[in-house]
Amino acid sequence: FFGLRVNFKPLRDLEIGLSRTAQWCGSGRPCSAGTFTDLLLGRDNRGNDVTLANEPGNQLAGIDMRWASPFGDMPYALYAQLIGEDEAGGFPSEYLGQFGIETWGAQRWGGYRVHLEYADTACGFAGSDPKFNCAYNHGIYQDGYRYRERSIGHSIDNDSRILSLGVSLIRPDGNSWNLLVRGGQLNRAGAVDPRNPVASTEQRLANVEISHSKAFSFGTVDFGVGGDRLEDELSGNSSTDLRAFVQLRYGY
């Protein structure tokens, strides 16, 4: 697995990141210095002197940005990320997207941060005909961009879209509360896809999570509760899962 990221700030309040990752080498695959050079230069799309046998790897590339208070002087920021699953004309294409806005502040009772975020992991999500069964999948690397059944990308895996609202409150003593509410569609390709470890069929998700961190003399205790409501579009069945956790962090 190869990864490269460059961040720069053309303006004081604007940060831009360029990222590129690739799976390459592996059992039965070419693994020479020349293969890595082809990978680095983007010579890995079949058709241009590249065959299935010598295709160097499986790449993703994209751009992200965060712009603090682009209009006015209120404390807020806009952020976005576009990741291309394919290449066209030397640039990424078939984009996956994530967009959000966040704000923050401080009062006598403590500080707060609120964010609203939308993500879509279908290739070409912004077009009228997005491509399903594309994101995080590959013809050579059958596991795709996944490790231990989790995508090396967005946690909702491919062909999903989700809207999230998060609120964090931090008290002056360091204790904090966090709330996350999410809703959307998972694996909306409309057919069974066993490669998707999050949802093998199209499902609607409603999720809420609440957590609290409290400091003691011996360390910090984190605890939280959450619940998921899933409705399977293929079978019509629905299910509700509840969970809770407690964690102790201690130090000197």
PDB file of C-alpha atoms in Angstrom:
ATOM      1  CA  PHE A   1       0.000   0.000   0.000  1.00  0.00           C
ATOM      2  CA  PHE A   2       1.419   3.346  -1.102  1.00  0.00           C
ATOM      3  CA  GLY A   3       0.201   6.733   0.087  1.00  0.00           C
ATOM      4  CA  LEU A   4       1.177  10.328  -0.554  1.00  0.00           C
ATOM      5  CA  ARG A   5      -0.361  13.560   0.733  1.00  0.00           C
ATOM      6  CA  VAL A   6       0.550  17.231   0.296  1.00  0.00           C
ATOM      7  CA  ASN A   7      -1.084  20.105   2.202  1.00  0.00           C
ATOM      8  CA  PHE A   8      -0.671  23.817   1.473  1.00  0.00           C
ATOM      9  CA  LYS A   9      -2.371  27.111   2.362  1.00  0.00           C
ATOM     10  CA  PRO A  10      -2.690  29.546  -0.568  1.00  0.00           C
ATOM     11  CA  LEU A  11      -4.630  31.861   1.770  1.00  0.00           C
ATOM     12  CA  ARG A  12      -4.412  32.284   5.534  1.00  0.00           C
ATOM     13  CA  ASP A  13      -7.827  30.661   6.127  1.00  0.00           C
ATOM     14  CA  LEU A  14      -7.860  28.213   3.198  1.00  0.00           C
ATOM     15  CA  GLU A  15      -6.123  24.840   3.414  1.00  0.00           C
ATOM     16  CA  ILE A  16      -5.982  22.472   0.427  1.00  0.00           C
ATOM     17  CA  GLY A  17      -4.842  18.865   0.430  1.00  0.00           C
ATOM     18  CA  LEU A  18      -3.880  16.609  -2.472  1.00  0.00           C
ATOM     19  CA  SER A  19      -3.826  12.873  -1.800  1.00  0.00           C
ATOM     20  CA  ARG A  20      -2.996   9.736  -3.710  1.00  0.00           C
ATOM     21  CA  THR A  21      -2.990   6.098  -2.624  1.00  0.00           C
ATOM     22  CA  ALA A  22      -2.402   2.809  -4.387  1.00  0.00           C
ATOM     23  CA  GLN A  23      -2.447  -0.940  -3.918  1.00  0.00           C
ATOM     24  CA  TRP A  24       0.355  -2.593  -5.842  1.00  0.00           C
ATOM     25  CA  CYS A  25       2.619  -5.640  -5.920  1.00  0.00           C
ATOM     26  CA  GLY A  26       1.177  -8.701  -4.117  1.00  0.00           C
ATOM     27  CA  SER A  27       1.032 -12.391  -4.900  1.00  0.00           C
ATOM     28  CA  GLY A  28       1.235 -13.058  -8.639  1.00  0.00           C
ATOM     29  CA  ARG A  29       1.509  -9.355  -9.542  1.00  0.00           C
ATOM     30  CA  PRO A  30       4.450  -7.451 -11.065  1.00  0.00           C
ATOM     31  CA  CYS A  31       6.537  -5.902  -8.306  1.00  0.00           C
ATOM     32  CA  SER A  32       9.609  -4.314  -9.899  1.00  0.00           C
ATOM     33  CA  ALA A  33      10.994  -0.777  -9.691  1.00  0.00           C
ATOM     34  CA  GLY A  34       9.633  -0.205 -13.196  1.00  0.00           C
ATOM     35  CA  THR A  35       6.164  -1.251 -12.047  1.00  0.00           C
ATOM     36  CA  PHE A  36       6.327   1.264  -9.200  1.00  0.00           C
ATOM     37  CA  THR A  37       7.499   3.953 -11.642  1.00  0.00           C
ATOM     38  CA  ASP A  38       4.507   3.248 -13.902  1.00  0.00           C
ATOM     39  CA  LEU A  39       2.278   3.434 -10.837  1.00  0.00           C
ATOM     40  CA  LEU A  40       3.786   6.739  -9.738  1.00  0.00           C
ATOM     41  CA  LEU A  41       3.433   8.259 -13.216  1.00  0.00           C
ATOM     42  CA  GLY A  42      -0.154   7.054 -13.587  1.00  0.00           C
ATOM     43  CA  ARG A  43       0.536   4.601 -16.399  1.00  0.00           C
ATOM     44  CA  ASP A  44      -1.895   2.019 -15.027  1.00  0.00           C
ATOM     45  CA  ASN A  45      -5.080   2.217 -17.130  1.00  0.00           C
ATOM     46  CA  ARG A  46      -5.606  -0.722 -19.436  1.00  0.00           C
ATOM     47  CA  GLY A  47      -5.480   0.076 -23.139  1.00  0.00           C
ATOM     48  CA  ASN A  48      -2.459   2.397 -23.304  1.00  0.00           C
ATOM     49  CA  ASP A  49       0.220  -0.317 -23.517  1.00  0.00           C
ATOM     50  CA  VAL A  50      -1.152  -1.691 -20.231  1.00  0.00           C
ATOM     51  CA  THR A  51      -2.647  -5.191 -20.038  1.00  0.00           C
ATOM     52  CA  LEU A  52      -4.207  -7.187 -17.238  1.00  0.00           C
ATOM     53  CA  ALA A  53      -0.885  -8.980 -16.749  1.00  0.00           C
ATOM     54  CA  ASN A  54       1.249  -5.843 -16.284  1.00  0.00           C
ATOM     55  CA  GLU A  55      -1.262  -3.424 -14.764  1.00  0.00           C
ATOM     56  CA  PRO A  56       0.760  -1.943 -11.876  1.00  0.00           C
ATOM     57  CA  GLY A  57      -1.955  -1.296  -9.300  1.00  0.00           C
ATOM     58  CA  ASN A  58      -5.233   0.125  -8.054  1.00  0.00           C
ATOM     59  CA  GLN A  59      -5.152   3.858  -7.380  1.00  0.00           C
ATOM     60  CA  LEU A  60      -7.301   6.544  -5.785  1.00  0.00           C
ATOM     61  CA  ALA A  61      -6.524  10.258  -5.908  1.00  0.00           C
ATOM     62  CA  GLY A  62      -8.312  13.426  -4.952  1.00  0.00           C
ATOM     63  CA  ILE A  63      -8.467  16.859  -3.416  1.00  0.00           C
ATOM     64  CA  ASP A  64      -9.867  18.209  -0.156  1.00  0.00           C
ATOM     65  CA  MET A  65     -10.219  21.700   1.287  1.00  0.00           C
ATOM     66  CA  ARG A  66     -11.176  23.547   4.444  1.00  0.00           C
ATOM     67  CA  TRP A  67     -12.007  27.251   4.279  1.00  0.00           C
ATOM     68  CA  ALA A  68     -12.546  29.091   7.540  1.00  0.00           C
ATOM     69  CA  SER A  69     -15.066  31.973   7.453  1.00  0.00           C
ATOM     70  CA  PRO A  70     -14.933  32.646   3.690  1.00  0.00           C
ATOM     71  CA  PHE A  71     -17.783  35.169   4.037  1.00  0.00           C
ATOM     72  CA  GLY A  72     -18.047  37.397   7.083  1.00  0.00           C
ATOM     73  CA  ASP A  73     -16.167  36.935  10.346  1.00  0.00           C
ATOM     74  CA  MET A  74     -18.390  34.447  12.183  1.00  0.00           C
ATOM     75  CA  PRO A  75     -16.639  31.306  13.503  1.00  0.00           C
ATOM     76  CA  TYR A  76     -17.443  28.680  10.859  1.00  0.00           C
ATOM     77  CA  ALA A  77     -15.709  26.655   8.166  1.00  0.00           C
ATOM     78  CA  LEU A  78     -16.682  24.908   4.957  1.00  0.00           C
ATOM     79  CA  TYR A  79     -14.944  21.677   4.017  1.00  0.00           C
ATOM     80  CA  ALA A  80     -15.135  19.210   1.143  1.00  0.00           C
ATOM     81  CA  GLN A  81     -13.367  16.238  -0.357  1.00  0.00           C
ATOM     82  CA  LEU A  82     -13.507  14.684  -3.837  1.00  0.00           C
ATOM     83  CA  ILE A  83     -11.806  11.322  -4.433  1.00  0.00           C
ATOM     84  CA  GLY A  84     -11.526   9.834  -7.929  1.00  0.00           C
ATOM     85  CA  GLU A  85     -11.901   6.087  -8.433  1.00  0.00           C
ATOM     86  CA  ASP A  86     -10.702   6.276 -12.051  1.00  0.00           C
ATOM     87  CA  GLU A  87      -8.505   8.384 -14.301  1.00  0.00           C
ATOM     88  CA  ALA A  88      -9.317  10.392 -17.422  1.00  0.00           C
ATOM     89  CA  GLY A  89      -6.953  12.741 -19.246  1.00  0.00           C
ATOM     90  CA  GLY A  90      -4.330  12.450 -16.536  1.00  0.00           C
ATOM     91  CA  PHE A  91      -6.690  13.555 -13.755  1.00  0.00           C
ATOM     92  CA  PRO A  92      -8.966  11.667 -11.328  1.00  0.00           C
ATOM     93  CA  SER A  93     -12.530  10.917 -12.447  1.00  0.00           C
ATOM     94  CA  GLU A  94     -15.620   9.044 -11.221  1.00  0.00           C
ATOM     95  CA  TYR A  95     -15.618  11.051  -8.003  1.00  0.00           C
ATOM     96  CA  LEU A  96     -16.878  10.168  -4.536  1.00  0.00           C
ATOM     97  CA  GLY A  97     -17.772  13.227  -2.460  1.00  0.00           C
ATOM     98  CA  GLN A  98     -18.023  14.587   1.058  1.00  0.00           C
ATOM     99  CA  PHE A  99     -19.164  18.103   2.047  1.00  0.00           C
ATOM    100  CA  GLY A 100     -19.669  19.767   5.388  1.00  0.00           C
ATOM    101  CA  ILE A 101     -19.950  22.907   7.454  1.00  0.00           C
ATOM    102  CA  GLU A 102     -18.864  23.362  11.065  1.00  0.00           C
ATOM    103  CA  THR A 103     -19.048  26.088  13.672  1.00  0.00           C
ATOM    104  CA  TRP A 104     -17.624  26.519  17.158  1.00  0.00           C
ATOM    105  CA  GLY A 105     -17.566  28.884  20.085  1.00  0.00           C
ATOM    106  CA  ALA A 106     -17.163  29.349  23.823  1.00  0.00           C
ATOM    107  CA  GLN A 107     -19.530  30.382  26.595  1.00  0.00           C
ATOM    108  CA  ARG A 108     -19.219  30.627  30.364  1.00  0.00           C
ATOM    109  CA  TRP A 109     -20.390  27.010  30.652  1.00  0.00           C
ATOM    110  CA  GLY A 110     -17.765  25.767  28.166  1.00  0.00           C
ATOM    111  CA  GLY A 111     -16.982  25.367  24.492  1.00  0.00           C
ATOM    112  CA  TYR A 112     -18.926  23.767  21.676  1.00  0.00           C
ATOM    113  CA  ARG A 113     -18.456  22.535  18.109  1.00  0.00           C
ATOM    114  CA  VAL A 114     -21.261  21.606  15.686  1.00  0.00           C
ATOM    115  CA  HIS A 115     -20.928  20.066  12.227  1.00  0.00           C
ATOM    116  CA  LEU A 116     -23.335  19.069   9.456  1.00  0.00           C
ATOM    117  CA  GLU A 117     -21.954  16.703   6.808  1.00  0.00           C
ATOM    118  CA  TYR A 118     -23.109  14.886   3.664  1.00  0.00           C
ATOM    119  CA  ALA A 119     -21.202  12.026   2.013  1.00  0.00           C
ATOM    120  CA  ASP A 120     -21.868   9.966  -1.134  1.00  0.00           C
ATOM    121  CA  THR A 121     -19.686   6.984  -2.102  1.00  0.00           C
ATOM    122  CA  ALA A 122     -21.127   6.122  -5.525  1.00  0.00           C
ATOM    123  CA  CYS A 123     -18.724   6.743  -8.411  1.00  0.00           C
ATOM    124  CA  GLY A 124     -19.762   9.862 -10.309  1.00  0.00           C
ATOM    125  CA  PHE A 125     -22.232  10.688  -7.508  1.00  0.00           C
ATOM    126  CA  ALA A 126     -22.959  14.188  -8.833  1.00  0.00           C
ATOM    127  CA  GLY A 127     -24.177  12.980 -12.236  1.00  0.00           C
ATOM    128  CA  SER A 128     -27.631  11.803 -13.225  1.00  0.00           C
ATOM    129  CA  ASP A 129     -26.440   8.194 -13.586  1.00  0.00           C
ATOM    130  CA  PRO A 130     -23.913   7.280 -10.838  1.00  0.00           C
ATOM    131  CA  LYS A 131     -21.882   4.086 -11.253  1.00  0.00           C
ATOM    132  CA  PHE A 132     -22.546   1.441  -8.591  1.00  0.00           C
ATOM    133  CA  ASN A 133     -20.308  -1.465  -7.492  1.00  0.00           C
ATOM    134  CA  CYS A 134     -17.319   0.706  -8.366  1.00  0.00           C
ATOM    135  CA  ALA A 135     -15.971   2.505  -5.289  1.00  0.00           C
ATOM    136  CA  TYR A 136     -13.362   0.604  -3.237  1.00  0.00           C
ATOM    137  CA  ASN A 137     -13.672  -2.404  -5.619  1.00  0.00           C
ATOM    138  CA  HIS A 138     -11.172  -3.678  -8.176  1.00  0.00           C
ATOM    139  CA  GLY A 139     -10.906  -6.475 -10.714  1.00  0.00           C
ATOM    140  CA  ILE A 140      -7.410  -7.571  -9.678  1.00  0.00           C
ATOM    141  CA  TYR A 141      -7.386  -6.794  -5.954  1.00  0.00           C
ATOM    142  CA  GLN A 142     -10.601  -8.596  -5.075  1.00  0.00           C
ATOM    143  CA  ASP A 143     -10.782  -7.280  -1.501  1.00  0.00           C
ATOM    144  CA  GLY A 144     -10.643  -3.776  -2.921  1.00  0.00           C
ATOM    145  CA  TYR A 145      -9.696  -0.861  -0.699  1.00  0.00           C
ATOM    146  CA  ARG A 146     -10.514  -2.766   2.468  1.00  0.00           C
ATOM    147  CA  TYR A 147      -8.576  -4.170   5.394  1.00  0.00           C
ATOM    148  CA  ARG A 148     -10.126  -6.544   7.926  1.00  0.00           C
ATOM    149  CA  GLU A 149     -13.554  -5.880   6.383  1.00  0.00           C
ATOM    150  CA  ARG A 150     -13.347  -2.102   6.747  1.00  0.00           C
ATOM    151  CA  SER A 151     -12.857   0.259   3.833  1.00  0.00           C
ATOM    152  CA  ILE A 152      -9.702   2.358   3.660  1.00  0.00           C
ATOM    153  CA  GLY A 153     -12.013   5.283   3.073  1.00  0.00           C
ATOM    154  CA  HIS A 154     -15.431   6.237   4.349  1.00  0.00           C
ATOM    155  CA  SER A 155     -16.937   3.969   7.012  1.00  0.00           C
ATOM    156  CA  ILE A 156     -20.210   3.595   5.038  1.00  0.00           C
ATOM    157  CA  ASP A 157     -18.297   1.738   2.270  1.00  0.00           C
ATOM    158  CA  ASN A 158     -19.434   1.964  -1.358  1.00  0.00           C
ATOM    159  CA  ASP A 159     -22.704   3.088  -3.008  1.00  0.00           C
ATOM    160  CA  SER A 160     -23.956   4.771   0.157  1.00  0.00           C
ATOM    161  CA  ARG A 161     -25.015   8.279   1.072  1.00  0.00           C
ATOM    162  CA  ILE A 162     -25.486   9.675   4.529  1.00  0.00           C
ATOM    163  CA  LEU A 163     -26.265  12.938   6.300  1.00  0.00           C
ATOM    164  CA  SER A 164     -24.693  13.491   9.729  1.00  0.00           C
ATOM    165  CA  LEU A 165     -25.155  16.035  12.500  1.00  0.00           C
ATOM    166  CA  GLY A 166     -22.620  16.131  15.317  1.00  0.00           C
ATOM    167  CA  VAL A 167     -22.449  18.245  18.488  1.00  0.00           C
ATOM    168  CA  SER A 168     -19.574  18.358  21.004  1.00  0.00           C
ATOM    169  CA  LEU A 169     -19.714  20.196  24.331  1.00  0.00           C
ATOM    170  CA  ILE A 170     -16.575  20.668  26.446  1.00  0.00           C
ATOM    171  CA  ARG A 171     -16.900  21.901  30.020  1.00  0.00           C
ATOM    172  CA  PRO A 172     -14.254  24.141  31.660  1.00  0.00           C
ATOM    173  CA  ASP A 173     -13.134  21.166  33.796  1.00  0.00           C
ATOM    174  CA  GLY A 174     -12.377  19.158  30.629  1.00  0.00           C
ATOM    175  CA  ASN A 175     -15.412  16.865  30.800  1.00  0.00           C
ATOM    176  CA  SER A 176     -17.209  16.532  27.470  1.00  0.00           C
ATOM    177  CA  TRP A 177     -20.431  15.339  25.832  1.00  0.00           C
ATOM    178  CA  ASN A 178     -20.753  14.198  22.214  1.00  0.00           C
ATOM    179  CA  LEU A 179     -23.870  13.581  20.135  1.00  0.00           C
ATOM    180  CA  LEU A 180     -23.942  12.146  16.600  1.00  0.00           C
ATOM    181  CA  VAL A 181     -27.135  11.606  14.563  1.00  0.00           C
ATOM    182  CA  ARG A 182     -26.989  10.047  11.085  1.00  0.00           C
ATOM    183  CA  GLY A 183     -29.440   8.925   8.433  1.00  0.00           C
ATOM    184  CA  GLY A 184     -29.161   7.658   4.871  1.00  0.00           C
ATOM    185  CA  GLN A 185     -28.939   4.725   2.486  1.00  0.00           C
ATOM    186  CA  LEU A 186     -26.328   1.972   2.514  1.00  0.00           C
ATOM    187  CA  ASN A 187     -25.310   0.024  -0.601  1.00  0.00           C
ATOM    188  CA  ARG A 188     -28.045   1.508  -2.777  1.00  0.00           C
ATOM    189  CA  ALA A 189     -26.962  -0.482  -5.846  1.00  0.00           C
ATOM    190  CA  GLY A 190     -30.208  -2.445  -5.473  1.00  0.00           C
ATOM    191  CA  ALA A 191     -28.615  -5.889  -5.721  1.00  0.00           C
ATOM    192  CA  VAL A 192     -26.765  -8.257  -3.421  1.00  0.00           C
ATOM    193  CA  ASP A 193     -23.082  -7.302  -3.196  1.00  0.00           C
ATOM    194  CA  PRO A 194     -21.158  -9.696  -0.908  1.00  0.00           C
ATOM    195  CA  ARG A 195     -18.025  -7.534  -1.199  1.00  0.00           C
ATOM    196  CA  ASN A 196     -19.651  -4.742   0.819  1.00  0.00           C
ATOM    197  CA  PRO A 197     -18.961  -5.649   4.478  1.00  0.00           C
ATOM    198  CA  VAL A 198     -21.261  -2.949   5.886  1.00  0.00           C
ATOM    199  CA  ALA A 199     -24.447  -3.898   4.006  1.00  0.00           C
ATOM    200  CA  SER A 200     -24.677  -6.658   1.391  1.00  0.00           C
ATOM    201  CA  THR A 201     -28.090  -5.326   0.230  1.00  0.00           C
ATOM    202  CA  GLU A 202     -29.673  -1.875   0.030  1.00  0.00           C
ATOM    203  CA  GLN A 203     -30.624  -0.669   3.506  1.00  0.00           C
ATOM    204  CA  ARG A 204     -31.899   2.513   5.103  1.00  0.00           C
ATOM    205  CA  LEU A 205     -30.053   3.588   8.228  1.00  0.00           C
ATOM    206  CA  ALA A 206     -31.010   5.741  11.197  1.00  0.00           C
ATOM    207  CA  ASN A 207     -28.306   6.024  13.839  1.00  0.00           C
ATOM    208  CA  VAL A 208     -27.741   7.937  17.078  1.00  0.00           C
ATOM    209  CA  GLU A 209     -24.725   7.870  19.413  1.00  0.00           C
ATOM    210  CA  ILE A 210     -24.170   9.702  22.724  1.00  0.00           C
ATOM    211  CA  SER A 211     -20.903   9.614  24.672  1.00  0.00           C
ATOM    212  CA  HIS A 212     -19.452  11.332  27.737  1.00  0.00           C
ATOM    213  CA  SER A 213     -15.901  11.724  29.027  1.00  0.00           C
ATOM    214  CA  LYS A 214     -15.297  12.506  32.706  1.00  0.00           C
ATOM    215  CA  ALA A 215     -11.954  13.131  34.401  1.00  0.00           C
ATOM    216  CA  PHE A 216     -11.105  11.614  37.788  1.00  0.00           C
ATOM    217  CA  SER A 217      -7.950  11.693  39.890  1.00  0.00           C
ATOM    218  CA  PHE A 218      -6.940   8.253  38.552  1.00  0.00           C
ATOM    219  CA  GLY A 219      -7.686   8.985  34.901  1.00  0.00           C
ATOM    220  CA  THR A 220     -10.558   9.533  32.476  1.00  0.00           C
ATOM    221  CA  VAL A 221     -13.675   7.401  32.063  1.00  0.00           C
ATOM    222  CA  ASP A 222     -15.476   7.392  28.705  1.00  0.00           C
ATOM    223  CA  PHE A 223     -18.896   5.836  28.314  1.00  0.00           C
ATOM    224  CA  GLY A 224     -21.553   5.928  25.662  1.00  0.00           C
ATOM    225  CA  VAL A 225     -24.667   4.403  24.177  1.00  0.00           C
ATOM    226  CA  GLY A 226     -25.866   4.078  20.608  1.00  0.00           C
ATOM    227  CA  GLY A 227     -28.507   2.545  18.425  1.00  0.00           C
ATOM    228  CA  ASP A 228     -28.990   1.621  14.761  1.00  0.00           C
ATOM    229  CA  ARG A 229     -32.278   1.187  12.925  1.00  0.00           C
ATOM    230  CA  LEU A 230     -31.888  -0.697   9.620  1.00  0.00           C
ATOM    231  CA  GLU A 231     -34.569  -1.377   7.004  1.00  0.00           C
ATOM    232  CA  ASP A 232     -33.691  -3.836   4.236  1.00  0.00           C
ATOM    233  CA  GLU A 233     -35.082  -2.597   0.907  1.00  0.00           C
ATOM    234  CA  LEU A 234     -34.836  -6.072  -0.651  1.00  0.00           C
ATOM    235  CA  SER A 235     -36.677  -8.130   1.967  1.00  0.00           C
ATOM    236  CA  GLY A 236     -38.630  -5.404   3.740  1.00  0.00           C
ATOM    237  CA  ASN A 237     -37.317  -6.590   7.112  1.00  0.00           C
ATOM    238  CA  SER A 238     -36.104  -4.152   9.746  1.00  0.00           C
ATOM    239  CA  SER A 239     -33.949  -4.475  12.844  1.00  0.00           C
ATOM    240  CA  THR A 240     -32.765  -2.361  15.760  1.00  0.00           C
ATOM    241  CA  ASP A 241     -29.375  -2.821  17.420  1.00  0.00           C
ATOM    242  CA  LEU A 242     -28.375  -1.207  20.710  1.00  0.00           C
ATOM    243  CA  ARG A 243     -24.870  -0.977  22.148  1.00  0.00           C
ATOM    244  CA  ALA A 244     -22.947   0.574  25.022  1.00  0.00           C
ATOM    245  CA  PHE A 245     -19.316   0.923  26.023  1.00  0.00           C
ATOM    246  CA  VAL A 246     -17.146   1.962  28.964  1.00  0.00           C
ATOM    247  CA  GLN A 247     -13.464   2.844  28.626  1.00  0.00           C
ATOM    248  CA  LEU A 248     -10.852   3.761  31.216  1.00  0.00           C
ATOM    249  CA  ARG A 249      -7.860   5.893  30.262  1.00  0.00           C
ATOM    250  CA  TYR A 250      -5.268   6.458  32.926  1.00  0.00           C
ATOM    251  CA  GLY A 251      -1.843   8.064  33.075  1.00  0.00           C
ATOM    252  CA  TYR A 252       0.600   9.831  35.321  1.00  0.00           C
TER     253      TYR A 252
END
